[in-house]
mmCIF file of C-alpha atoms in Angstrom:
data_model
loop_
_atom_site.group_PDB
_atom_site.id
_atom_site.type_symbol
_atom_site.label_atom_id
_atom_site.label_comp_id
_atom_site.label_asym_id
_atom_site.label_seq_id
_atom_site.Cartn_x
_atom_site.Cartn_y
_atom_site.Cartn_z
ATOM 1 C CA UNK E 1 -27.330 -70.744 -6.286
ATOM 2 C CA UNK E 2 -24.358 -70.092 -8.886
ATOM 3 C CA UNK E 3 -25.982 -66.997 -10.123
ATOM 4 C CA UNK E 4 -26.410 -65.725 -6.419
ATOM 5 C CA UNK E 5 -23.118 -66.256 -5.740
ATOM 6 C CA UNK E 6 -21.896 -64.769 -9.020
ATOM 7 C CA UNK E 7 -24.113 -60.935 -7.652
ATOM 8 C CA UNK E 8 -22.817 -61.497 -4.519
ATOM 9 C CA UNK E 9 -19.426 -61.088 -5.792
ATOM 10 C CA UNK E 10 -19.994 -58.690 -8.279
ATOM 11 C CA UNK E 11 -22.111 -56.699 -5.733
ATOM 12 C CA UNK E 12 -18.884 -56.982 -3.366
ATOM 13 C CA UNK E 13 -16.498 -55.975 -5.599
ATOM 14 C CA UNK E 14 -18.943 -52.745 -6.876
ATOM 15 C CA UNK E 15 -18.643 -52.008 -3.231
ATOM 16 C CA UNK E 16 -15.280 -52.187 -2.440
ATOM 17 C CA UNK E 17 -14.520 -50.203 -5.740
ATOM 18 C CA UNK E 18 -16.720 -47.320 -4.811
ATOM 19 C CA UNK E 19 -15.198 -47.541 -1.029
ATOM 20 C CA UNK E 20 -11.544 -47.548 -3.119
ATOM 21 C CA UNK E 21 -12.903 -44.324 -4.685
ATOM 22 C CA UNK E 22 -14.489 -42.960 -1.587
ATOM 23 C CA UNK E 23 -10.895 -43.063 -0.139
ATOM 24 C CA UNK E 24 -9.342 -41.979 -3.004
ATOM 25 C CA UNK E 25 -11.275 -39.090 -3.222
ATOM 26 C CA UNK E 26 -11.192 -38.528 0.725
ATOM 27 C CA UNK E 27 -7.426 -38.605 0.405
ATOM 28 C CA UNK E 28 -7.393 -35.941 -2.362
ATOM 29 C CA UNK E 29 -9.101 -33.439 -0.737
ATOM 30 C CA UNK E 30 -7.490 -33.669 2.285
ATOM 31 C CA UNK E 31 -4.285 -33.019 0.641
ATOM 32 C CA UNK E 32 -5.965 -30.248 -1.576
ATOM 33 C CA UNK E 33 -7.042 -28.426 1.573
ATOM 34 C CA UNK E 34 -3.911 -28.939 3.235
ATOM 35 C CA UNK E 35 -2.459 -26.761 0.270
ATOM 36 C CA UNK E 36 -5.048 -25.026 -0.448
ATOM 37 C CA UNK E 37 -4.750 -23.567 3.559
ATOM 38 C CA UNK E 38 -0.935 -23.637 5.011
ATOM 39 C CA UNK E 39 -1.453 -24.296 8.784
ATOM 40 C CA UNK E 40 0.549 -21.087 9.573
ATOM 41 C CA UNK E 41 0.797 -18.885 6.834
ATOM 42 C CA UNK E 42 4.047 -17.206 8.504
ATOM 43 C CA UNK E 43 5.609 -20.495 7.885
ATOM 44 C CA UNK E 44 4.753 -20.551 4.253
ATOM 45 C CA UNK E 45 5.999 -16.897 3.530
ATOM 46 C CA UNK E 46 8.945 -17.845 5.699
ATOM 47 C CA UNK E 47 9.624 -21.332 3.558
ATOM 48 C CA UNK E 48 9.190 -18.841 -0.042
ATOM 49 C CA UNK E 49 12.006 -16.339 1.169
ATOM 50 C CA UNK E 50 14.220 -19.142 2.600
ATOM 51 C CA UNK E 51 13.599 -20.795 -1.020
ATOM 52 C CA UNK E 52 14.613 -17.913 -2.984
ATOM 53 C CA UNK E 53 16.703 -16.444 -0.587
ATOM 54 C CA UNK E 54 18.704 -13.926 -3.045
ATOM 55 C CA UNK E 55 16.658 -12.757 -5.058
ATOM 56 C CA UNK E 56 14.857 -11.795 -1.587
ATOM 57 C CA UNK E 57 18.029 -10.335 -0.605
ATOM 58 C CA UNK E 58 18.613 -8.377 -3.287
ATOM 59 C CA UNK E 59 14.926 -7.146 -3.790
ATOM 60 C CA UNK E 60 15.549 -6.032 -0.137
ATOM 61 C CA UNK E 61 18.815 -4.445 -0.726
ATOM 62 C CA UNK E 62 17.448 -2.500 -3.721
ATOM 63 C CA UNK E 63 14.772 -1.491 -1.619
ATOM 64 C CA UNK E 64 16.471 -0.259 1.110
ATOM 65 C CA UNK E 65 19.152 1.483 -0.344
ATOM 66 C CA UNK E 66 16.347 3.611 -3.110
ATOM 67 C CA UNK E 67 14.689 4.441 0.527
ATOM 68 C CA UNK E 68 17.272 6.280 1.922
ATOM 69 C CA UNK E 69 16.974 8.717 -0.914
ATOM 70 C CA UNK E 70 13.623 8.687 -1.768
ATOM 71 C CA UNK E 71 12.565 9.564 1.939
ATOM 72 C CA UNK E 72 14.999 12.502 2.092
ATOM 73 C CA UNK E 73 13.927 15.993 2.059
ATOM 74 C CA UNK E 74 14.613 17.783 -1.332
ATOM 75 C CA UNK E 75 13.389 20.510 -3.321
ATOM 76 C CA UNK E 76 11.162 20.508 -6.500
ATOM 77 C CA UNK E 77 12.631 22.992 -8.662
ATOM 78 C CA UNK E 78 11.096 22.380 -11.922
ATOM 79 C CA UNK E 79 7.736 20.781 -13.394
ATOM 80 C CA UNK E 80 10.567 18.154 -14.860
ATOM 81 C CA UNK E 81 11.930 17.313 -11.148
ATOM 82 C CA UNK E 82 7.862 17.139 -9.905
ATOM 83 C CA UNK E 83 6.842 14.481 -13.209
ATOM 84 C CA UNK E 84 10.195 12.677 -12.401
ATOM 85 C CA UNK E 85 9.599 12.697 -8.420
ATOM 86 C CA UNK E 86 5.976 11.565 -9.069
ATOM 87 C CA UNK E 87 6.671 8.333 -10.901
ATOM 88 C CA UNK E 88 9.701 7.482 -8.093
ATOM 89 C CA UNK E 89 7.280 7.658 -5.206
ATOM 90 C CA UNK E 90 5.162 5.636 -7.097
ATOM 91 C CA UNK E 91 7.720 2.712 -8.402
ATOM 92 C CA UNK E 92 9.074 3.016 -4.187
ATOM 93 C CA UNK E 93 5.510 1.644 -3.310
ATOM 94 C CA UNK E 94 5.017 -0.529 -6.076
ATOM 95 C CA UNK E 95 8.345 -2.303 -5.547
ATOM 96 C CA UNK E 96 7.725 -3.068 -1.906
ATOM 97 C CA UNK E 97 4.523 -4.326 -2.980
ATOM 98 C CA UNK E 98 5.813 -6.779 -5.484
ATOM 99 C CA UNK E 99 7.654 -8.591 -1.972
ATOM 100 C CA UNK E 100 4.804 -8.582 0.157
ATOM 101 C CA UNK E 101 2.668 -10.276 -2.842
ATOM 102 C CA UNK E 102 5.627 -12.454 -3.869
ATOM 103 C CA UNK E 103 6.264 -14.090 -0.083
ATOM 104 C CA UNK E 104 2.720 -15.054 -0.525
ATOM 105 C CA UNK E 105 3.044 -16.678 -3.579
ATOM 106 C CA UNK E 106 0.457 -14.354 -5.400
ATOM 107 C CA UNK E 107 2.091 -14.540 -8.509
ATOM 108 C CA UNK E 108 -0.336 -13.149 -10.661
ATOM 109 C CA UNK E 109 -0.670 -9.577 -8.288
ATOM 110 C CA UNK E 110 3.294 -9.570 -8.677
ATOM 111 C CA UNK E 111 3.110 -9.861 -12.416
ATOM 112 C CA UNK E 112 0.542 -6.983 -11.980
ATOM 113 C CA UNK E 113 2.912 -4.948 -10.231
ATOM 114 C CA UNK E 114 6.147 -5.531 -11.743
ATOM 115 C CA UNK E 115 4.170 -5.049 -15.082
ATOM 116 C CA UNK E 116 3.590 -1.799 -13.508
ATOM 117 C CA UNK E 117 6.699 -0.768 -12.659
ATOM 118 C CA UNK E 118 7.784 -1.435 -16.432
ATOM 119 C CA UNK E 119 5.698 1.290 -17.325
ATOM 120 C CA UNK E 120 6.690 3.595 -14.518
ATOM 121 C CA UNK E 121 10.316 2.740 -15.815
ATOM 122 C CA UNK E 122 9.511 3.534 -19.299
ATOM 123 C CA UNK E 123 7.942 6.796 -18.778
ATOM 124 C CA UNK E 124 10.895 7.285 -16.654
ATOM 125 C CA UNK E 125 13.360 7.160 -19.300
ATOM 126 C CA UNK E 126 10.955 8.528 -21.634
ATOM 127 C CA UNK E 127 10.503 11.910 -19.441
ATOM 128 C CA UNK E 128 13.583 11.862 -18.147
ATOM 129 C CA UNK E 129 16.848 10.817 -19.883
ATOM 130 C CA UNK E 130 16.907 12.886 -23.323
ATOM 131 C CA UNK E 131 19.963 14.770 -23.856
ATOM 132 C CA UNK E 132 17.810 17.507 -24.967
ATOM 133 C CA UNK E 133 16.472 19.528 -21.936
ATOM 134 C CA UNK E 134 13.486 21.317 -24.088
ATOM 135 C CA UNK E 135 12.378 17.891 -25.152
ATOM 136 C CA UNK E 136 12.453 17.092 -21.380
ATOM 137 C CA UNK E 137 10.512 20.202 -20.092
ATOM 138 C CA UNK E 138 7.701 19.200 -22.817
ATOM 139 C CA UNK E 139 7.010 15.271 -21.774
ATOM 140 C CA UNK E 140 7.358 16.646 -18.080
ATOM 141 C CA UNK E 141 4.791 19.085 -18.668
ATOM 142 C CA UNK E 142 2.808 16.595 -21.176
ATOM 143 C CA UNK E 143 2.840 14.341 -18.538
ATOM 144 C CA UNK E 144 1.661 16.883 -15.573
ATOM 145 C CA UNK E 145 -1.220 18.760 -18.140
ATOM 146 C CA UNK E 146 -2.643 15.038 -18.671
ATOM 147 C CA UNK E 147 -2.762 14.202 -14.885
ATOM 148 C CA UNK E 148 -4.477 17.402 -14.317
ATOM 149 C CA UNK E 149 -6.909 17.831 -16.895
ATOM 150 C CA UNK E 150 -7.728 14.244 -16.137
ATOM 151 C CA UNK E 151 -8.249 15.304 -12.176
ATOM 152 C CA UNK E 152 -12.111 15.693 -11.445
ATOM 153 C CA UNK E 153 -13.463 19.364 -11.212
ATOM 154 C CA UNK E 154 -14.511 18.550 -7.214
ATOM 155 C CA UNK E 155 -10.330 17.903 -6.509
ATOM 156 C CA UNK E 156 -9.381 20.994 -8.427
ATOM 157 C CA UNK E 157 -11.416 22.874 -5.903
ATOM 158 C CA UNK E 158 -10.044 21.542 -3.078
ATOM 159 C CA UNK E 159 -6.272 22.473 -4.028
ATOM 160 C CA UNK E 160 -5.101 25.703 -2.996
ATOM 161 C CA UNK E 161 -5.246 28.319 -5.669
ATOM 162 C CA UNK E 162 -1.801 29.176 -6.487
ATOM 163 C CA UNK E 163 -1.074 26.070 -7.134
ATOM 164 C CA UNK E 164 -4.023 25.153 -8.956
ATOM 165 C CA UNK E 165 -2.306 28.687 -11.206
ATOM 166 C CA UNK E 166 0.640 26.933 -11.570
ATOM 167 C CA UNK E 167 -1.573 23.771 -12.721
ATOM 168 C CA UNK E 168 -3.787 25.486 -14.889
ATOM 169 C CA UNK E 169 -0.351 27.220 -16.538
ATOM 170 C CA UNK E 170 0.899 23.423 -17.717
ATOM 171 C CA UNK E 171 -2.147 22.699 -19.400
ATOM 172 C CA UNK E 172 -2.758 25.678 -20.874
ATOM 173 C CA UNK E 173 1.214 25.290 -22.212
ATOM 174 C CA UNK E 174 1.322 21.969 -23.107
ATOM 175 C CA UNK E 175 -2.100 20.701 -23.072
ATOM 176 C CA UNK E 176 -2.111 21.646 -27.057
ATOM 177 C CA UNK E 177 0.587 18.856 -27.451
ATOM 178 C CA UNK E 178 -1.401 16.240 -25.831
ATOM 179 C CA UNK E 179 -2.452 13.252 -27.972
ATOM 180 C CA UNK E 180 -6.196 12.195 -28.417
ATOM 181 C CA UNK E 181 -6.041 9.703 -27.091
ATOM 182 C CA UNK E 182 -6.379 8.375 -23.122
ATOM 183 C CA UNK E 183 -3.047 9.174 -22.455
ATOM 184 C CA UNK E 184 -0.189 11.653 -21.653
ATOM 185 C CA UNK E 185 2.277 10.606 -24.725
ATOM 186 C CA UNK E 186 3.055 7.479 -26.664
ATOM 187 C CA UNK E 187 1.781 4.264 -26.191
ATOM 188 C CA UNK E 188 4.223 1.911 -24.115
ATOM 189 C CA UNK E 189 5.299 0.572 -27.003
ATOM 190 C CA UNK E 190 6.434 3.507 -28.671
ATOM 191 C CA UNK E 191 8.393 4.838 -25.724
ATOM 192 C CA UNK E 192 10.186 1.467 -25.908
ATOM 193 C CA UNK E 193 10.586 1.280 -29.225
ATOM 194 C CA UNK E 194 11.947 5.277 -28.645
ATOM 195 C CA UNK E 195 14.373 4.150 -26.350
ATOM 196 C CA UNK E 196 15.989 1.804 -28.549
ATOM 197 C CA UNK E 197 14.327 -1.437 -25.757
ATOM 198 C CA UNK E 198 11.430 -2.639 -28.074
ATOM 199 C CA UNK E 199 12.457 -6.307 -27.562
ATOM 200 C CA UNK E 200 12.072 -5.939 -23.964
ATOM 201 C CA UNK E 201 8.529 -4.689 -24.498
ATOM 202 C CA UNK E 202 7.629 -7.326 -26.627
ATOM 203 C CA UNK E 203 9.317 -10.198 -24.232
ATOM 204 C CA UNK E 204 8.691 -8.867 -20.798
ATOM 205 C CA UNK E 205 5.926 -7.130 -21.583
ATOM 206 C CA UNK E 206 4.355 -10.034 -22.870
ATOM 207 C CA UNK E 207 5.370 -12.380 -20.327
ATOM 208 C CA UNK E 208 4.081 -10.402 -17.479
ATOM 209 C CA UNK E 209 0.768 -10.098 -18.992
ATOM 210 C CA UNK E 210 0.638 -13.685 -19.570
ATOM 211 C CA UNK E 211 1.495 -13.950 -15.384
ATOM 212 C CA UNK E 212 -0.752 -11.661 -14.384
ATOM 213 C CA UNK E 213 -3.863 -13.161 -16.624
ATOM 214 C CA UNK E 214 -3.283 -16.544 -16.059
ATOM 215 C CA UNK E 215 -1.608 -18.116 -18.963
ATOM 216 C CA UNK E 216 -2.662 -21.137 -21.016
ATOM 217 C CA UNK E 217 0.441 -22.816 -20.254
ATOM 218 C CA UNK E 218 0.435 -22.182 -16.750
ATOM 219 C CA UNK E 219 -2.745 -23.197 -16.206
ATOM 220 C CA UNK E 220 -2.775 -26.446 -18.008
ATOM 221 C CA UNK E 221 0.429 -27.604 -16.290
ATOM 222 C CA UNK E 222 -1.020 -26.473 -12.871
ATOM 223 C CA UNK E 223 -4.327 -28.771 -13.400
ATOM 224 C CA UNK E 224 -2.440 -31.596 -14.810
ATOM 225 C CA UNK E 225 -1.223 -31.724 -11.971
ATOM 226 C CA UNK E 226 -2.108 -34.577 -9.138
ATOM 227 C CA UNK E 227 -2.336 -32.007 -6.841
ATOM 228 C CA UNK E 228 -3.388 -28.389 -7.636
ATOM 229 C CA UNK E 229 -1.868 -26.177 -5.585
ATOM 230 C CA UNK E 230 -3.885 -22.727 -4.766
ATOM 231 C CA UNK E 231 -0.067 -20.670 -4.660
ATOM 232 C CA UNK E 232 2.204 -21.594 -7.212
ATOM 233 C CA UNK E 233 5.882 -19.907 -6.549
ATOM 234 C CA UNK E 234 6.973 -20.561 -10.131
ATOM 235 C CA UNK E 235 7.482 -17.239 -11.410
ATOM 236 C CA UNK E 236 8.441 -16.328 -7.865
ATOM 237 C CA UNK E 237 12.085 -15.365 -8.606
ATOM 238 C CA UNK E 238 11.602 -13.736 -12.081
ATOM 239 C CA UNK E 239 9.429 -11.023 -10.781
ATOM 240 C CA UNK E 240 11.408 -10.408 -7.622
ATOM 241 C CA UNK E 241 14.417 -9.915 -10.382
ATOM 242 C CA UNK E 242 12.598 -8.049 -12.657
ATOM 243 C CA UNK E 243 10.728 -5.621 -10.562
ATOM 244 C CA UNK E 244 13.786 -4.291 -8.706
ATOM 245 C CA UNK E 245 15.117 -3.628 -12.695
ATOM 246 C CA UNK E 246 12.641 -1.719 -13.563
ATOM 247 C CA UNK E 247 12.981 0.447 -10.276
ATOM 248 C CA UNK E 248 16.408 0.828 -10.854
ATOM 249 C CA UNK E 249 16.065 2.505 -14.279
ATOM 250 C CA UNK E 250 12.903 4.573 -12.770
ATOM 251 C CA UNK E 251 15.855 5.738 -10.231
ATOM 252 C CA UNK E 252 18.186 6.267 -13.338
ATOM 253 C CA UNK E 253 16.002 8.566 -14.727
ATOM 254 C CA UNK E 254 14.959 10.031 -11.296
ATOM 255 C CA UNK E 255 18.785 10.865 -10.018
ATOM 256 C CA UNK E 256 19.825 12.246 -13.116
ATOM 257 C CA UNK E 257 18.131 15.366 -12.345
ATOM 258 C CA UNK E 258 18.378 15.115 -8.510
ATOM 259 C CA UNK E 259 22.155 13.634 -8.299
ATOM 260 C CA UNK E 260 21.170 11.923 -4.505
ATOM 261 C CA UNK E 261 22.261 8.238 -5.680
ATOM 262 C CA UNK E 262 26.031 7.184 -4.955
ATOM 263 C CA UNK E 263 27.021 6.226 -8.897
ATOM 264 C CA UNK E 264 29.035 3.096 -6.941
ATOM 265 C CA UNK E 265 26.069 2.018 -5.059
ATOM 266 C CA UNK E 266 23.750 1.838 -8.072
ATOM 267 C CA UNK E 267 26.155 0.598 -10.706
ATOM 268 C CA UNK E 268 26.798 -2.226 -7.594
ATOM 269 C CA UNK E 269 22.972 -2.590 -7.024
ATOM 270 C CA UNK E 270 22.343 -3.153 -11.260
ATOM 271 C CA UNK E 271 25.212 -5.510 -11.460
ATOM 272 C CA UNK E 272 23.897 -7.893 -9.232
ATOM 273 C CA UNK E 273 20.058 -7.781 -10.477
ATOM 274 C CA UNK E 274 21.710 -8.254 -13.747
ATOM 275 C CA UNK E 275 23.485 -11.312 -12.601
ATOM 276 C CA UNK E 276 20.845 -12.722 -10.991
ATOM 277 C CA UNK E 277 18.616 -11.928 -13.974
ATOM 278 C CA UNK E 278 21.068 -13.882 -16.218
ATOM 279 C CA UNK E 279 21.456 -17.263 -14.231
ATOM 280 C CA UNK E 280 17.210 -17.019 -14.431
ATOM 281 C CA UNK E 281 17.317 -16.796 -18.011
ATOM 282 C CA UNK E 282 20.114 -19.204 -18.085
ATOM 283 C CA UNK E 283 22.133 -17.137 -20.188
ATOM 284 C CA UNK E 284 26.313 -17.201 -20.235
ATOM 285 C CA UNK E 285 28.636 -15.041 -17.134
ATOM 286 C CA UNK E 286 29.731 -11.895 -19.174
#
């Protein structure tokens, strides 16, 4: 009778531990899903830009004040001002895209695309801000000769044929200077290091590759984690900072040959990314 008794209980208790589980278990999931899926995903992109509400503002403010330039008519008077123009329309769309991904929480897409606009930056600068105006008119037309010789023969026939003449003439000018390798100029890193800014290559650089890949760190804090969220805003304010820098020196490079940027209004605009920037990094008010 004792040893009945005695698996009675220990059947009982067996039960009641895998019911505790059961719950347990129940209980995590449910709270996994209900991060995993925000009941209104307006709310959630509306709780991210109330949480980082300035750097939100600013992002915008950068935004809007680079559009009313960049969607201005103006004139293309030299392969430079085309290369230049080129990598502006493309940092205008790739900022804008760093908020919509950001709201969302999509950290890793950001990273993508703020990493990207580091290298539109770069090339930028590269192309664009040498004192020397025949070393400028031979990185524009590097730059220009690699896009088009990289073009597919079926898109070459589809553009008109003066222009494709006034194509043809930049690679057959500067497509001699052209490195071997799968690129227009320089690696990243060299342009950087040109430009006297190889610590931010080798700090931001790294960082946002880190971001965008998923780093070790990241990762093994997220799944230590009691509950693993699907979004994780972390890095949320960084790129929003960061990606409206690098725009700003692509539109540094950009106005210096088209002069449509108010020096006051983009010395203001800098100031406060750099501000911002600083209180991120925690470093001291200058």
């Amino acid at each position: 009778m004792a040893a009945v008794t005695v698996a009675h209980v220990l059947s009982a208790i067996l039960l009641l531990t895998i019911s505790a589980l059961a719950l347990i278990l129940s209980l995590r999931q449910t709270r996994h899903r209900q991060m995993h899926t925000p009941a209104n995903p307006a709310d959630f992109r509306a709780g991210i830009r109330e949480k980082y509400a300035r750097q939100f503002a600013l992002h915008r403010e950068v935004a809007e004040r680079l559009e009313e330039v960049i969607s201005a008519r103006r004139q293309l008077p030299s392969h430079v001002h085309v290369a230049l123009d080129m990598l502006m329309t493309q940092a205008y769309k790739t900022h804008l895209a760093v908020r919509l991904l950001a709201e969302r929480a999509q950290a890793e897409d950001a990273a993508t695309m703020t990493r990207r606009l580091m290298e539109l930056g770069i090339q930028a600068v590269y192309i664009g801000c040498d004192d020397d105006v025949e070393v400028t008119a031979s990185r524009a037309g590097c730059y220009l000769a690699w896009i088009w010789r990289s073009a597919p023969d079926e898109l070459h026939r589809h553009v008109p044929e003066a222009a494709r003449q006034e194509w043809q003439k930049l690679v057959d000018d500067y497509g001699p200077q052209l490195p071997k390798a799968r690129r227009w100029g320089p690696s990243f890193r060299d342009m950087f290091e040109a430009a006297g800014l190889l610590d931010a290559y080798e700090q931001d650089y790294t960082l946002l590759s880190a971001i965008a890949h998923g780093s070790a760190r990241d990762l093994a804090l997220h799944y230590a984690m009691p509950i693993i969220n699907l979004r994780s805003d972390m890095h949320v304010p960084a790129l929003l900072i960061f990606a409206s820098r690098y725009y700003l020196s692509v539109a540094d490079a950009w106005n210096r040959h088209f002069t449509r940027i108010d020096p006051a209004v983009y010395n203001r605009l800098l100031d406060s990314v750099v501000e911002l920037r600083d209180e991120e990094l925690n470093l001291p008010a200058k």
